[in-house]
CSV table of C-alpha atoms and ligand atoms in Angstrom, one decimal:
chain,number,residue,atom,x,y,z
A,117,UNK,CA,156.0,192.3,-17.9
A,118,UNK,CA,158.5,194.0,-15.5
A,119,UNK,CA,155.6,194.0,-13.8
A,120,UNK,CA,154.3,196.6,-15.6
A,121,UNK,CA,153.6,195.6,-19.4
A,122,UNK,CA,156.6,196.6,-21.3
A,123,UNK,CA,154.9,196.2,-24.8
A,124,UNK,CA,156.6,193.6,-27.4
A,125,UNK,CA,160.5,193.0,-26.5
A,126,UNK,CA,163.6,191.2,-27.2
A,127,UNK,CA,165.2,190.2,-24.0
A,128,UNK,CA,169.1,189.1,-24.2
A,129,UNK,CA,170.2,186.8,-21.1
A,130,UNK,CA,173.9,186.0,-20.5
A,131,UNK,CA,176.2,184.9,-17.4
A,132,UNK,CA,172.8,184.6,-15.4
A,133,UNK,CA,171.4,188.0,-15.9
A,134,UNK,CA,169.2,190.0,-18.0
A,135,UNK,CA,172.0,191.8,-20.4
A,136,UNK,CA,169.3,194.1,-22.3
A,137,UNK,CA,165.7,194.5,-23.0
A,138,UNK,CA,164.8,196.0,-26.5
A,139,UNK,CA,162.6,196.4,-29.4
A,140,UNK,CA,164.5,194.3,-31.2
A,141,UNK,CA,168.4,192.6,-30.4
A,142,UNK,CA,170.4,191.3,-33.1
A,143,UNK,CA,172.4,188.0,-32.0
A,144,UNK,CA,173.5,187.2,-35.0
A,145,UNK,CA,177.0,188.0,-34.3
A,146,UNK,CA,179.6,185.7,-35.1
A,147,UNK,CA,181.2,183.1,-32.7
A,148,UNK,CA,178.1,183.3,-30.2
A,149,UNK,CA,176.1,180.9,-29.9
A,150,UNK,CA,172.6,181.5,-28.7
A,151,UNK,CA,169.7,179.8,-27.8
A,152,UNK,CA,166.4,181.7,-29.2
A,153,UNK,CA,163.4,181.0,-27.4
A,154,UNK,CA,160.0,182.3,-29.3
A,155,UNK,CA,157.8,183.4,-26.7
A,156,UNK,CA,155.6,185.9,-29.3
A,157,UNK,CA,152.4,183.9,-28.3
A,158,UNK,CA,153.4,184.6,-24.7
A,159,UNK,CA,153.6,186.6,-21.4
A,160,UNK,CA,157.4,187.1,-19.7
A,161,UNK,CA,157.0,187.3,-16.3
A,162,UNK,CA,159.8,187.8,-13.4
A,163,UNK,CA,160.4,184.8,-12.0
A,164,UNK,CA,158.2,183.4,-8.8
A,165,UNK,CA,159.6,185.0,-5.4
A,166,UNK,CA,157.7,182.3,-2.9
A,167,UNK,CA,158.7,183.7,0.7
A,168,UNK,CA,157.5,180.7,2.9
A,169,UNK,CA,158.3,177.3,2.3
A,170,UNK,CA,159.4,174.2,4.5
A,171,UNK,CA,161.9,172.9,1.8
A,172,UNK,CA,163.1,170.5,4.3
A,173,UNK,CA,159.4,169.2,4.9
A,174,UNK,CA,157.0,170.3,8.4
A,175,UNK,CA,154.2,169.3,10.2
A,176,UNK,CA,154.1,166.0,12.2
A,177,UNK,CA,151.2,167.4,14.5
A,178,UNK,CA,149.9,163.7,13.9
A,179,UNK,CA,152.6,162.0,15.6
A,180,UNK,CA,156.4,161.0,13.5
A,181,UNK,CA,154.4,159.3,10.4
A,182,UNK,CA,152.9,163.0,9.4
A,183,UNK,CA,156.2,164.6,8.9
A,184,UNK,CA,156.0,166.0,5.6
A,185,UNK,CA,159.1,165.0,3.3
A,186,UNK,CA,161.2,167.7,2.2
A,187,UNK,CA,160.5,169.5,-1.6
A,188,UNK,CA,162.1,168.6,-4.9
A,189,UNK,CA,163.4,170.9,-7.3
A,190,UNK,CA,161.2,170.5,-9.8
A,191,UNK,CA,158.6,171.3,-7.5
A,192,UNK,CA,159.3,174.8,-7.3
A,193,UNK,CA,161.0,174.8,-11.1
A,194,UNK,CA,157.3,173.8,-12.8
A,195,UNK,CA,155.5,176.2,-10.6
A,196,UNK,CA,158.0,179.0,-11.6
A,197,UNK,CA,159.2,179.7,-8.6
A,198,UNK,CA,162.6,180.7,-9.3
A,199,UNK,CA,163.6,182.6,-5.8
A,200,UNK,CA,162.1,181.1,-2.4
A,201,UNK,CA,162.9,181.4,1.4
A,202,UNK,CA,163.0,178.3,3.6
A,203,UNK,CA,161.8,177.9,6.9
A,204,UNK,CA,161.5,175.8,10.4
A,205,UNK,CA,157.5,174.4,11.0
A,206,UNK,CA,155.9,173.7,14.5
A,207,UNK,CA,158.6,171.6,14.6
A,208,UNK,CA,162.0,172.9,15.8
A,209,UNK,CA,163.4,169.4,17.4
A,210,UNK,CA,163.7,166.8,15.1
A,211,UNK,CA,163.9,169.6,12.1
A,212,UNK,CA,167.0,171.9,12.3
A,213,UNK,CA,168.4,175.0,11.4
A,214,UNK,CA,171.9,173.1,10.1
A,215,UNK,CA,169.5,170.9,7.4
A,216,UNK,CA,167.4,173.2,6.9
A,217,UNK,CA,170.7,175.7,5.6
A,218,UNK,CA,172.1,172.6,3.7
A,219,UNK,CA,169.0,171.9,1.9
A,220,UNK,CA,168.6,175.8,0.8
A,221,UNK,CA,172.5,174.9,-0.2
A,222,UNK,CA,171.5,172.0,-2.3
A,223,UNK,CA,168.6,174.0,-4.1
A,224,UNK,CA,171.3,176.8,-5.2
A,225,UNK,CA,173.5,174.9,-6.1
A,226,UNK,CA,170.7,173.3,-8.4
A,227,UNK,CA,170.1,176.7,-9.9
A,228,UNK,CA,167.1,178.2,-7.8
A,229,UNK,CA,168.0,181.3,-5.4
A,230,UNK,CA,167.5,179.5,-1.8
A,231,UNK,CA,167.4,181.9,1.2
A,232,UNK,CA,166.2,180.9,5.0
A,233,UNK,CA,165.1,182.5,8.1
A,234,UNK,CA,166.7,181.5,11.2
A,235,UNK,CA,164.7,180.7,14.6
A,236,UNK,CA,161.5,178.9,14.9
A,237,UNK,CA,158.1,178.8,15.6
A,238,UNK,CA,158.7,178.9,19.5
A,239,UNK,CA,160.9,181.1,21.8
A,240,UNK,CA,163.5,181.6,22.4
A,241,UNK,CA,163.8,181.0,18.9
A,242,UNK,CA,166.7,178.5,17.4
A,243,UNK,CA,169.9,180.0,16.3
A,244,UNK,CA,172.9,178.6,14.7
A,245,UNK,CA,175.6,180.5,16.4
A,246,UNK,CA,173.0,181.3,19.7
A,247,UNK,CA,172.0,185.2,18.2
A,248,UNK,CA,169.6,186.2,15.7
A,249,UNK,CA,171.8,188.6,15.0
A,250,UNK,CA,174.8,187.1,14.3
A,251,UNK,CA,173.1,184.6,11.8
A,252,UNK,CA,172.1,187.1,9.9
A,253,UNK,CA,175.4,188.8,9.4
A,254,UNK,CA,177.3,185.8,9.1
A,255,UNK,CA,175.3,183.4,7.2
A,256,UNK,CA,174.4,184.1,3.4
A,257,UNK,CA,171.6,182.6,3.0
A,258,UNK,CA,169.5,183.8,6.2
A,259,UNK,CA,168.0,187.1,5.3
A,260,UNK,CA,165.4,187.4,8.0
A,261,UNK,CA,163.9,185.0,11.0
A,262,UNK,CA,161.1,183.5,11.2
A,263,UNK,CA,158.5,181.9,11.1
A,264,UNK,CA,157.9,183.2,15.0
A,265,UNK,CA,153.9,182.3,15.9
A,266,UNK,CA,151.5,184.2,17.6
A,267,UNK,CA,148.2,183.8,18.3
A,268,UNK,CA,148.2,180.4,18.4
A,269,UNK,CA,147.7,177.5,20.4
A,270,UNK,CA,150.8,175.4,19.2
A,271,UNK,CA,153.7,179.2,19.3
A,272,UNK,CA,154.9,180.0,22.8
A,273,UNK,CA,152.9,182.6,23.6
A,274,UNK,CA,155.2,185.7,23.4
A,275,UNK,CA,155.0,188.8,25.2
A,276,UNK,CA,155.8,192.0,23.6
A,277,UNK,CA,158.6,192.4,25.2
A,278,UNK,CA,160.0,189.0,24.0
A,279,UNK,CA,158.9,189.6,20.4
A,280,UNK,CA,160.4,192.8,20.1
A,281,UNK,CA,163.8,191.5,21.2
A,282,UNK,CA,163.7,189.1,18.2
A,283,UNK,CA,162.3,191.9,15.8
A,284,UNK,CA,165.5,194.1,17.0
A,285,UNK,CA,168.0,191.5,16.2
A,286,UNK,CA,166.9,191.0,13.1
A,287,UNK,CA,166.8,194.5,12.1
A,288,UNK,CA,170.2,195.4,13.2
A,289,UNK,CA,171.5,192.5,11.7
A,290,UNK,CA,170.1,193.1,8.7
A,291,UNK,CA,171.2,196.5,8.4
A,292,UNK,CA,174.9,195.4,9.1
A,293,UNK,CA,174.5,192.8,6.3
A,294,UNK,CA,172.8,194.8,3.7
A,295,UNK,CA,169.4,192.5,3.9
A,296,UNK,CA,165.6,192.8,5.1
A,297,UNK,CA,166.3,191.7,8.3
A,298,UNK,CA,162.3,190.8,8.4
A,299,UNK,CA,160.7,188.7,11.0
A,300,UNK,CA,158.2,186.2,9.3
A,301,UNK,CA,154.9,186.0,11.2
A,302,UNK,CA,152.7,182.6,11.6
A,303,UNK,CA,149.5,183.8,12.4
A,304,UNK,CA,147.1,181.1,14.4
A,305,UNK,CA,143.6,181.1,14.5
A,306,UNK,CA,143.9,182.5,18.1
A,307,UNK,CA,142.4,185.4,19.8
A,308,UNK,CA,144.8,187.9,20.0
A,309,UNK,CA,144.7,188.3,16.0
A,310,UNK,CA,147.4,191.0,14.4
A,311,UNK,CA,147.6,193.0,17.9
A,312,UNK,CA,150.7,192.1,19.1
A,313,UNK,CA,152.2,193.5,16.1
A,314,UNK,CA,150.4,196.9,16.5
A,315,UNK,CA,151.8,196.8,20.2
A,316,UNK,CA,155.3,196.7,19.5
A,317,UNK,CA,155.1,199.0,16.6
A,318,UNK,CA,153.1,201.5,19.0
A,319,UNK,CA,155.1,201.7,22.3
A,320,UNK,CA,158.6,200.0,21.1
A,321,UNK,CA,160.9,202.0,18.3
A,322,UNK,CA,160.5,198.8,16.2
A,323,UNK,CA,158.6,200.1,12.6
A,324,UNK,CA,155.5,198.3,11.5
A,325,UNK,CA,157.1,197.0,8.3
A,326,UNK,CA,159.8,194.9,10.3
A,327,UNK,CA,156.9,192.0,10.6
A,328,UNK,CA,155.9,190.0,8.0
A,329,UNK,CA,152.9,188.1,9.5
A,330,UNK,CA,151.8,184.7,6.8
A,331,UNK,CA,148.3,183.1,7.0
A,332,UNK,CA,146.1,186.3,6.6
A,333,UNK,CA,143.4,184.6,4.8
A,334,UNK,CA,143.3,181.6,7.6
A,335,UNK,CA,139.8,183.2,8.4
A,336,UNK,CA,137.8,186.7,8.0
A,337,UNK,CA,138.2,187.9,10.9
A,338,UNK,CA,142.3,187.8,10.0
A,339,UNK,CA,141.6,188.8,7.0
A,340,UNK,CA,139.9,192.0,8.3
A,341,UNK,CA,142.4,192.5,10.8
A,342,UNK,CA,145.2,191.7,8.3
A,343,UNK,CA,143.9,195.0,6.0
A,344,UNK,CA,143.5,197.2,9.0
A,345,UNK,CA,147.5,196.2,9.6
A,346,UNK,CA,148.5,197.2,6.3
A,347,UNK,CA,146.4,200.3,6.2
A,348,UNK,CA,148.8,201.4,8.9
A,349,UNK,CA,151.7,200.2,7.1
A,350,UNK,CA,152.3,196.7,7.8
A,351,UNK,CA,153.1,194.0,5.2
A,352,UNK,CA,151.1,190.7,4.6
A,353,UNK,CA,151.0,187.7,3.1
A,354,UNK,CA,148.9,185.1,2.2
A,355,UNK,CA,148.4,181.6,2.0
A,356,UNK,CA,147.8,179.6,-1.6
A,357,UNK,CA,147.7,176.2,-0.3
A,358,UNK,CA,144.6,174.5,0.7
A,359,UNK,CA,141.9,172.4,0.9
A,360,UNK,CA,138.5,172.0,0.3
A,361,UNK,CA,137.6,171.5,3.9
A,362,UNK,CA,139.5,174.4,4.9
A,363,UNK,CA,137.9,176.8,2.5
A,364,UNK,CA,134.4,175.4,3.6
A,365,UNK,CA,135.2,176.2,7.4
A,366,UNK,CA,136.1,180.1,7.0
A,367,UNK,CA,140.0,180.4,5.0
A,368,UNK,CA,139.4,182.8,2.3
A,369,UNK,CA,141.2,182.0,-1.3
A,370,UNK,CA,144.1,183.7,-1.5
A,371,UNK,CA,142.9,185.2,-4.8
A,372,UNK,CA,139.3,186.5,-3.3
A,373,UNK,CA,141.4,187.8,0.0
A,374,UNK,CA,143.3,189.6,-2.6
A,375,UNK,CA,140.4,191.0,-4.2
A,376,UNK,CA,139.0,192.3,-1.0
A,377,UNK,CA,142.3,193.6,0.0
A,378,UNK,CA,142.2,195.8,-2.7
A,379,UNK,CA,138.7,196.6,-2.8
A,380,UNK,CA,139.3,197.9,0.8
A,381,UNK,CA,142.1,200.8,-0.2
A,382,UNK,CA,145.3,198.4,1.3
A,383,UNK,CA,148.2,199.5,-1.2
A,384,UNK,CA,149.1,195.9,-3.7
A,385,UNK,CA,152.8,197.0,-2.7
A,386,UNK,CA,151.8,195.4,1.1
A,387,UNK,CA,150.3,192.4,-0.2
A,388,UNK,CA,152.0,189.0,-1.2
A,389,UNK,CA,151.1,185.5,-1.4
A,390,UNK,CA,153.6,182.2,-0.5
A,391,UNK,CA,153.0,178.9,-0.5
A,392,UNK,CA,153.5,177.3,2.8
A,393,UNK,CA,155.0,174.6,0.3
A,394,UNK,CA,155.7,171.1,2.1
A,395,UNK,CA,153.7,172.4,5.2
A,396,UNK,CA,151.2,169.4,6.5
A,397,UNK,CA,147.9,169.9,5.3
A,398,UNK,CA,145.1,168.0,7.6
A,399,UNK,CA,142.0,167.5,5.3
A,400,UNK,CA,139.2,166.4,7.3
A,401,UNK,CA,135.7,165.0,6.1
A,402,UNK,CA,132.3,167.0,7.2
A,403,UNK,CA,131.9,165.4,10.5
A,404,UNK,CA,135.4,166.6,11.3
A,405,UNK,CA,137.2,163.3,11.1
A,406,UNK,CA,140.6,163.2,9.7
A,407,UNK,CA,140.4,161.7,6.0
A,408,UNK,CA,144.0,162.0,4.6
A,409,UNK,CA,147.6,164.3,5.2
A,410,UNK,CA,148.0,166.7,2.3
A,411,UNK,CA,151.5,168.7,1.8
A,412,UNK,CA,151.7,172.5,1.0
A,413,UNK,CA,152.0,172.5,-2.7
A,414,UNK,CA,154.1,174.8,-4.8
A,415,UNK,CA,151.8,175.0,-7.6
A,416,UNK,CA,149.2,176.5,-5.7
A,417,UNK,CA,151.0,180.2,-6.0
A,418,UNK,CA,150.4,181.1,-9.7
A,419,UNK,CA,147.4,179.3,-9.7
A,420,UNK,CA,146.1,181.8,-7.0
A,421,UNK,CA,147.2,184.8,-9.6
A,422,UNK,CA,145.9,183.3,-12.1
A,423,UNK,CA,142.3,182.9,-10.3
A,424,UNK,CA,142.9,186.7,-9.2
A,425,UNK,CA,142.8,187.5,-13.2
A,426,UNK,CA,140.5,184.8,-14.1
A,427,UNK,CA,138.0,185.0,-11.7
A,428,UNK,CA,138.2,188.3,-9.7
A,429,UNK,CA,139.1,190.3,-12.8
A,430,UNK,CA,142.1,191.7,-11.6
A,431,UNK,CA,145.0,192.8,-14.0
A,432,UNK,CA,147.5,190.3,-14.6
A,433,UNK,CA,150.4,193.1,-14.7
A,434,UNK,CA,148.7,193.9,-11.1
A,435,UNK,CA,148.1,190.5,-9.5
A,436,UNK,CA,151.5,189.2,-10.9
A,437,UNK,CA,153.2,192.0,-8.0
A,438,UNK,CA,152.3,189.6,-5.1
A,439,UNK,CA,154.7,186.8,-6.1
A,440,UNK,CA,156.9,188.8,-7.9
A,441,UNK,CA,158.4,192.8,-7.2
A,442,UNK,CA,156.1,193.1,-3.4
A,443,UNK,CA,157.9,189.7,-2.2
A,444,UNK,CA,161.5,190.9,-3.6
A,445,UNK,CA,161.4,194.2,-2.0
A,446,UNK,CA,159.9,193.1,1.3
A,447,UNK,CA,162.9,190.1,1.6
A,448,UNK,CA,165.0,193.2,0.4
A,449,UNK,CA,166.4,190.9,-3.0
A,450,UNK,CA,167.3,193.6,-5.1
A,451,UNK,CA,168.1,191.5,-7.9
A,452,UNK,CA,164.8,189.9,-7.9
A,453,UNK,CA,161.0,190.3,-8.5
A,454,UNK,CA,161.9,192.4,-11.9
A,455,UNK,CA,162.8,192.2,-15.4
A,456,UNK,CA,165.4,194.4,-16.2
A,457,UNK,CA,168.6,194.8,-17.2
A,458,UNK,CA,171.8,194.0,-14.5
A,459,UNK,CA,168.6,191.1,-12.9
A,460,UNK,CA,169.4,188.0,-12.3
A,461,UNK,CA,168.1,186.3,-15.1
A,462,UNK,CA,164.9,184.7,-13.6
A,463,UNK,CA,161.9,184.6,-16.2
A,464,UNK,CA,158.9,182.8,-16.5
A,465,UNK,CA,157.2,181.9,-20.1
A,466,UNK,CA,153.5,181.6,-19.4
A,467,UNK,CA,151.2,181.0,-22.9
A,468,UNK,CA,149.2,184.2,-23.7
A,469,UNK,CA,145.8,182.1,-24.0
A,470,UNK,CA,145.8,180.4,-20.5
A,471,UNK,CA,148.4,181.3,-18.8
A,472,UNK,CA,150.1,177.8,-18.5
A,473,UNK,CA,153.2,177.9,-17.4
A,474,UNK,CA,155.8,176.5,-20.4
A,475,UNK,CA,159.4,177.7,-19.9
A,476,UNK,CA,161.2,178.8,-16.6
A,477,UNK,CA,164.7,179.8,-16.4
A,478,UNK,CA,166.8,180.4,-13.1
A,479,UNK,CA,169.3,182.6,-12.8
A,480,UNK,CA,169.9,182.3,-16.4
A,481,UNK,CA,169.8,178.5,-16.8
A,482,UNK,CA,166.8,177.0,-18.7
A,483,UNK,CA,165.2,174.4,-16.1
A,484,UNK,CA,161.7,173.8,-17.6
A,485,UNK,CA,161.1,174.4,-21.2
A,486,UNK,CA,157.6,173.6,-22.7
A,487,UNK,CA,156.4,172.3,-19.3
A,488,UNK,CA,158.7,170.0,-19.2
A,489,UNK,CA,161.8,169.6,-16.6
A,490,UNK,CA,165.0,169.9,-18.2
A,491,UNK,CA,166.8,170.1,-14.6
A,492,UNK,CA,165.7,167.9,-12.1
A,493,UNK,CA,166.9,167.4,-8.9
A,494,UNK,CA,169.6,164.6,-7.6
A,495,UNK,CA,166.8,161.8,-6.9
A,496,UNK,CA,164.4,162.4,-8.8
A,497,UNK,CA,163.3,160.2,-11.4
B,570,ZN,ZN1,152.9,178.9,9.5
């Protein structure tokens, strides 16, 4: 699937991208020698684009013993996520933009492809060199900033004015660096909803599609407001990871705010899902008392697709577009999201019958095969 079903193939991968897709490929040519996986009882699938996760851990709302640890390899490898974009959490002090760049390091160098987004949660936002701007252009890895936070009780409150300053430093620097430039949105539960976006795509020259606001299924009411946003043009994204407590208190599953999305006439090329991977996630019991710290888990963003097909009969070749082509081409990764030829050879192996995930290769490079690890990370046992 390219998305789109592409009917039986052979696909040939060498030097890290996807040489050639075919009926059939003869590698029986002498001198090479080539590794033939059988995937006839299986679905290809582009490899996972997951555009939020704290790689270098988040939270600590609950005082220095809640900081999440950071992520693993393998915990993005055996979800499938193959591409993913780092980012800062509430936390902008004792997390920072320099480990946070030399952890997205560390994972390409590991074989994933690791971007960031510069700034933080609060503003002004954190920089490496002191401008949004200039991290962008100068810095490989940061394709956009983010995540900036409005409506909520914990962001710092921004005016229009400020977040429309941040928005137009990240577009021009994207556009002098060939990348999205897009600002990554954490939405709160607050009051103000989506509107600050509308207000500074209504009276600034800033377009609707340079945010990129996260959490849309956090309640209904976001929800509602996050399909009236991209009826007018606006990308968003949702949430996979949760908990029980959370669904039972008003978040919507990402795979039923997916099916309402859609039900509701907002285009699937707005839509996405991430993880929030590594985020802190407070589970509380029914009185409201804090029972145990969760963390943001990869996993959760296929499971949510496959919950979209399984339970909200939605087309796998459809659903599949929210973590794979709609991510890549709102981060601007033209090499991603697809399978086809001159790709980066990302690909995920999921069985045909349940849609378990058994072989994921990166950039060419076979890191789980039949569901097990074959690449782990430095430290991990
Ligand atoms: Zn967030």
């Amino acid at each position: 699937m390219s998305p789109a079903a592409l009917g039986k193939k052979d696909v040939l991968i060498t030097g890290g991208k996807i040489a050639a897709i075919e009926n059939t490929i003869d590698v029986s040519i002498r001198g090479f020698d080539v590794d033939v996986i059988d995937g006839s009882e299986h679905f290809l699938l582009p490899g996972f684009v997951d555009s939020l996760v704290h790689i270098t851990g988040g939270g600590g709302e609950g005082g220095f013993t809640t900081r999440t640890p950071e992520m693993n390899l393998t915990d993005a490898t055996k979800a499938g996520i193959t591409t993913l974009v780092g980012a800062l959490g509430t936390d902008a002090t004792t997390r920072s933009l320099p480990d946070l760049l030399a952890k997205a390091k560390a994972l390409n160098e590991q074989g994933l492809s690791c971007y960031c987004y510069t700034g933080s949660y609060q503003i002004p936002v954190r920089t490496l060199t002191s401008s949004v701007m200039d991290d962008i252009i100068l810095i490989n890895e940061f394709i956009g900033v983010g995540e900036v936070a409005i409506s909520d009780h914990r962001s710092s409150q921004p005016t229009l004015n400020e977040l429309a300053k941040i928005a137009a430093e990240a577009r021009v620097g994207g556009m002098l660096s060939g990348k999205s430039g897009i600002v990554s949105i954490h939405t709160g539960d607050g009051r103000g909803l989506l509107d600050i976006l509308h207000q500074v795509a209504n009276e600034t020259d800033i377009p609707i599609t340079q945010f990129y606001p996260t959490h849309i299924n956090r309640s209904r009411k976001l929800l509602e407001a996050g399909a009236t946003f991209a009826q007018a043009g606006g990308y968003i994204d949702l949430t996979t990871s949760t908990t029980k407590h959370a669904l039972a208190t008003g978040e919507v599953k990402s795979s039923q705010g997916l099916k309402y999305l859609l039900d509701n006439d907002v285009p699937i090329n707005r839509i996405t899902f991430s993880s929030d991977g590594h985020a802190s996630l407070p589970d509380f019991d029914d009185n409201g008392r804090l029972l145990q710290l969760l963390v943001g888990d990869e996993s959760s963003l296929f499971q949510e697709v496959k919950d979209a097909v399984v339970e909200q009969n939605i087309d796998l070749e459809e659903a599949i577009k929210v973590i794979t082509s709609n991510p890549a081409d709102i981060l601007g990764l033209k090499q991603k999201g697809r399978l086809a030829p001159g790709n980066d050879a990302d690909c995920v192996l999921v069985s045909r019958e349940n849609l378990e995930i058994e072989t994921v290769i990166s950039n060419g490079r076979i890191m789980v095969r039949d569901g097990d690890a074959v690449i782990k990370g430095q430290f991990e046992s």
